[in-house]
């Protein structure tokens, strides 16, 4: 039966018909797997942010994160490989995030809580330094402020 409201039970169908929990052991292992998947999702986000930062040269930015500079992308093999790895990380992050969302839509309370706690712990472990002025987000915010000066947009 498909639930349309939150319910609390060890009997849950998660993502597909083959992933059904009927015992407490199966339910707890499923919650642990979802927790680890959410944790891994935040890890992938943190690696992608670090990869983006690594692509920025000390002298400035090749192209802005948000903006309309028309500078062409780098044509070197390293630039292409870097963009390919960044794209793969984006796809993994997006697919995992969508699968976690679909798992949460099972409306099982334990599944929802394990995903949310996994995302929170993952954020704390891998990205809690991402505040304005520190960590990855702070560096990205500073880069965005300087991104489109007259040298790149003329």
mmCIF file of C-alpha atoms in Angstrom:
data_model
loop_
_atom_site.group_PDB
_atom_site.id
_atom_site.type_symbol
_atom_site.label_atom_id
_atom_site.label_comp_id
_atom_site.label_asym_id
_atom_site.label_seq_id
_atom_site.Cartn_x
_atom_site.Cartn_y
_atom_site.Cartn_z
ATOM 1 C CA UNK A 1 0.000 0.000 0.000
ATOM 2 C CA UNK A 2 1.320 3.442 -0.910
ATOM 3 C CA UNK A 3 1.181 5.831 2.014
ATOM 4 C CA UNK A 4 0.398 9.485 1.396
ATOM 5 C CA UNK A 5 1.075 10.628 4.965
ATOM 6 C CA UNK A 6 3.987 9.958 7.293
ATOM 7 C CA UNK A 7 3.814 6.658 9.123
ATOM 8 C CA UNK A 8 6.119 4.877 11.555
ATOM 9 C CA UNK A 9 6.645 1.201 10.833
ATOM 10 C CA UNK A 10 9.442 -1.257 10.177
ATOM 11 C CA UNK A 11 7.530 -2.350 7.076
ATOM 12 C CA UNK A 12 8.588 -0.014 4.301
ATOM 13 C CA UNK A 13 9.108 -0.111 0.565
ATOM 14 C CA UNK A 14 12.090 2.082 -0.274
ATOM 15 C CA UNK A 15 12.704 3.240 -3.871
ATOM 16 C CA UNK A 16 11.575 0.007 -5.597
ATOM 17 C CA UNK A 17 9.576 -3.162 -4.960
ATOM 18 C CA UNK A 18 12.704 -5.212 -4.281
ATOM 19 C CA UNK A 19 13.745 -3.054 -1.320
ATOM 20 C CA UNK A 20 11.109 -3.968 1.235
ATOM 21 C CA UNK A 21 11.882 -4.097 4.934
ATOM 22 C CA UNK A 22 9.919 -6.605 6.978
ATOM 23 C CA UNK A 23 12.245 -7.202 9.932
ATOM 24 C CA UNK A 24 13.819 -4.809 12.395
ATOM 25 C CA UNK A 25 17.293 -5.809 11.214
ATOM 26 C CA UNK A 26 16.415 -5.076 7.589
ATOM 27 C CA UNK A 27 14.810 -1.781 8.564
ATOM 28 C CA UNK A 28 17.796 -0.634 10.651
ATOM 29 C CA UNK A 29 20.262 -1.654 7.921
ATOM 30 C CA UNK A 30 18.168 0.253 5.367
ATOM 31 C CA UNK A 31 18.141 3.344 7.578
ATOM 32 C CA UNK A 32 21.918 3.055 7.986
ATOM 33 C CA UNK A 33 22.354 2.731 4.201
ATOM 34 C CA UNK A 34 20.226 5.836 3.616
ATOM 35 C CA UNK A 35 22.139 7.730 6.301
ATOM 36 C CA UNK A 36 25.447 6.811 4.621
ATOM 37 C CA UNK A 37 24.075 7.749 1.182
ATOM 38 C CA UNK A 38 23.082 11.186 2.500
ATOM 39 C CA UNK A 39 26.498 11.560 4.139
ATOM 40 C CA UNK A 40 28.174 10.592 0.854
ATOM 41 C CA UNK A 41 26.020 13.126 -1.007
ATOM 42 C CA UNK A 42 27.432 15.934 1.148
ATOM 43 C CA UNK A 43 30.946 14.555 0.646
ATOM 44 C CA UNK A 44 30.492 14.712 -3.139
ATOM 45 C CA UNK A 45 29.248 18.313 -2.851
ATOM 46 C CA UNK A 46 32.319 19.260 -0.803
ATOM 47 C CA UNK A 47 34.686 17.632 -3.324
ATOM 48 C CA UNK A 48 32.951 19.420 -6.189
ATOM 49 C CA UNK A 49 33.321 22.761 -4.410
ATOM 50 C CA UNK A 50 37.020 22.071 -3.801
ATOM 51 C CA UNK A 51 37.455 21.117 -7.453
ATOM 52 C CA UNK A 52 35.851 24.370 -8.547
ATOM 53 C CA UNK A 53 38.176 26.291 -6.244
ATOM 54 C CA UNK A 54 41.215 24.411 -7.553
ATOM 55 C CA UNK A 55 40.363 25.521 -11.091
ATOM 56 C CA UNK A 56 40.667 29.155 -10.135
ATOM 57 C CA UNK A 57 44.125 30.523 -10.726
ATOM 58 C CA UNK A 58 45.689 32.702 -8.007
ATOM 59 C CA UNK A 59 45.497 35.690 -10.317
ATOM 60 C CA UNK A 60 41.778 35.503 -10.821
ATOM 61 C CA UNK A 61 38.964 33.620 -12.388
ATOM 62 C CA UNK A 62 38.741 32.072 -15.831
ATOM 63 C CA UNK A 63 35.006 32.654 -15.946
ATOM 64 C CA UNK A 64 32.530 33.797 -13.322
ATOM 65 C CA UNK A 65 30.330 31.401 -11.412
ATOM 66 C CA UNK A 66 27.357 33.631 -12.176
ATOM 67 C CA UNK A 67 27.542 36.260 -14.841
ATOM 68 C CA UNK A 68 27.726 36.847 -18.547
ATOM 69 C CA UNK A 69 31.411 37.112 -19.369
ATOM 70 C CA UNK A 70 32.004 35.740 -22.830
ATOM 71 C CA UNK A 71 35.550 34.480 -22.360
ATOM 72 C CA UNK A 72 35.785 31.054 -24.019
ATOM 73 C CA UNK A 73 36.512 28.030 -21.844
ATOM 74 C CA UNK A 74 40.091 26.790 -21.691
ATOM 75 C CA UNK A 75 41.047 24.620 -24.641
ATOM 76 C CA UNK A 76 43.804 22.582 -22.999
ATOM 77 C CA UNK A 77 43.420 18.903 -22.188
ATOM 78 C CA UNK A 78 43.698 19.708 -18.481
ATOM 79 C CA UNK A 79 40.864 22.200 -18.738
ATOM 80 C CA UNK A 80 38.694 19.675 -20.571
ATOM 81 C CA UNK A 81 39.530 16.904 -18.103
ATOM 82 C CA UNK A 82 38.846 19.192 -15.162
ATOM 83 C CA UNK A 83 35.442 20.163 -16.550
ATOM 84 C CA UNK A 84 34.643 16.498 -17.249
ATOM 85 C CA UNK A 85 35.456 15.464 -13.670
ATOM 86 C CA UNK A 86 33.448 18.397 -12.328
ATOM 87 C CA UNK A 87 30.507 17.380 -14.540
ATOM 88 C CA UNK A 88 30.705 13.764 -13.381
ATOM 89 C CA UNK A 89 30.656 14.890 -9.745
ATOM 90 C CA UNK A 90 27.637 17.082 -10.531
ATOM 91 C CA UNK A 91 25.800 14.141 -12.113
ATOM 92 C CA UNK A 92 26.595 11.865 -9.151
ATOM 93 C CA UNK A 93 25.479 14.567 -6.721
ATOM 94 C CA UNK A 94 22.246 15.230 -8.637
ATOM 95 C CA UNK A 95 21.364 11.549 -9.086
ATOM 96 C CA UNK A 96 22.050 10.740 -5.447
ATOM 97 C CA UNK A 97 20.061 13.753 -4.291
ATOM 98 C CA UNK A 98 17.089 12.735 -6.431
ATOM 99 C CA UNK A 99 17.241 9.141 -5.180
ATOM 100 C CA UNK A 100 17.311 10.383 -1.582
ATOM 101 C CA UNK A 101 14.300 12.567 -2.321
ATOM 102 C CA UNK A 102 12.431 9.604 -3.788
ATOM 103 C CA UNK A 103 13.331 7.486 -0.749
ATOM 104 C CA UNK A 104 11.999 10.222 1.532
ATOM 105 C CA UNK A 105 8.788 10.126 -0.493
ATOM 106 C CA UNK A 106 8.145 6.635 0.883
ATOM 107 C CA UNK A 107 6.641 8.684 3.750
ATOM 108 C CA UNK A 108 8.205 6.399 6.333
ATOM 109 C CA UNK A 109 9.196 8.554 9.306
ATOM 110 C CA UNK A 110 12.405 6.627 10.028
ATOM 111 C CA UNK A 111 13.527 6.871 6.408
ATOM 112 C CA UNK A 112 12.890 10.613 6.370
ATOM 113 C CA UNK A 113 14.712 11.180 9.672
ATOM 114 C CA UNK A 114 17.730 9.077 8.667
ATOM 115 C CA UNK A 115 18.100 11.028 5.408
ATOM 116 C CA UNK A 116 17.770 14.424 7.087
ATOM 117 C CA UNK A 117 20.178 13.488 9.879
ATOM 118 C CA UNK A 118 22.626 12.072 7.319
ATOM 119 C CA UNK A 119 22.527 15.312 5.343
ATOM 120 C CA UNK A 120 22.986 17.338 8.523
ATOM 121 C CA UNK A 121 25.914 15.263 9.773
ATOM 122 C CA UNK A 122 27.459 15.307 6.296
ATOM 123 C CA UNK A 123 27.171 19.065 6.135
ATOM 124 C CA UNK A 124 28.712 19.384 9.589
ATOM 125 C CA UNK A 125 31.610 17.041 8.803
ATOM 126 C CA UNK A 126 32.410 18.110 5.240
ATOM 127 C CA UNK A 127 31.087 21.627 4.769
ATOM 128 C CA UNK A 128 30.550 23.376 8.111
ATOM 129 C CA UNK A 129 33.400 25.785 7.314
ATOM 130 C CA UNK A 130 31.459 27.047 4.275
ATOM 131 C CA UNK A 131 30.434 30.346 5.801
ATOM 132 C CA UNK A 132 30.855 33.754 4.266
ATOM 133 C CA UNK A 133 34.443 34.700 4.904
ATOM 134 C CA UNK A 134 35.644 31.154 5.601
ATOM 135 C CA UNK A 135 35.576 27.789 3.914
ATOM 136 C CA UNK A 136 34.517 27.068 0.367
ATOM 137 C CA UNK A 137 31.414 29.260 0.270
ATOM 138 C CA UNK A 138 33.305 32.252 1.595
ATOM 139 C CA UNK A 139 35.990 31.900 -1.046
ATOM 140 C CA UNK A 140 33.348 31.462 -3.749
ATOM 141 C CA UNK A 141 31.505 34.572 -2.554
ATOM 142 C CA UNK A 142 34.720 36.599 -2.757
ATOM 143 C CA UNK A 143 35.410 35.215 -6.235
ATOM 144 C CA UNK A 144 31.883 36.132 -7.368
ATOM 145 C CA UNK A 145 32.363 39.713 -6.159
ATOM 146 C CA UNK A 146 35.530 40.067 -8.255
ATOM 147 C CA UNK A 147 34.396 37.852 -11.125
ATOM 148 C CA UNK A 148 33.260 40.232 -13.793
ATOM 149 C CA UNK A 149 35.544 43.204 -13.760
ATOM 150 C CA UNK A 150 36.205 45.098 -16.973
ATOM 151 C CA UNK A 151 39.102 42.843 -17.981
ATOM 152 C CA UNK A 152 36.917 39.768 -18.502
ATOM 153 C CA UNK A 153 33.726 41.346 -19.845
ATOM 154 C CA UNK A 154 34.937 43.711 -22.528
#
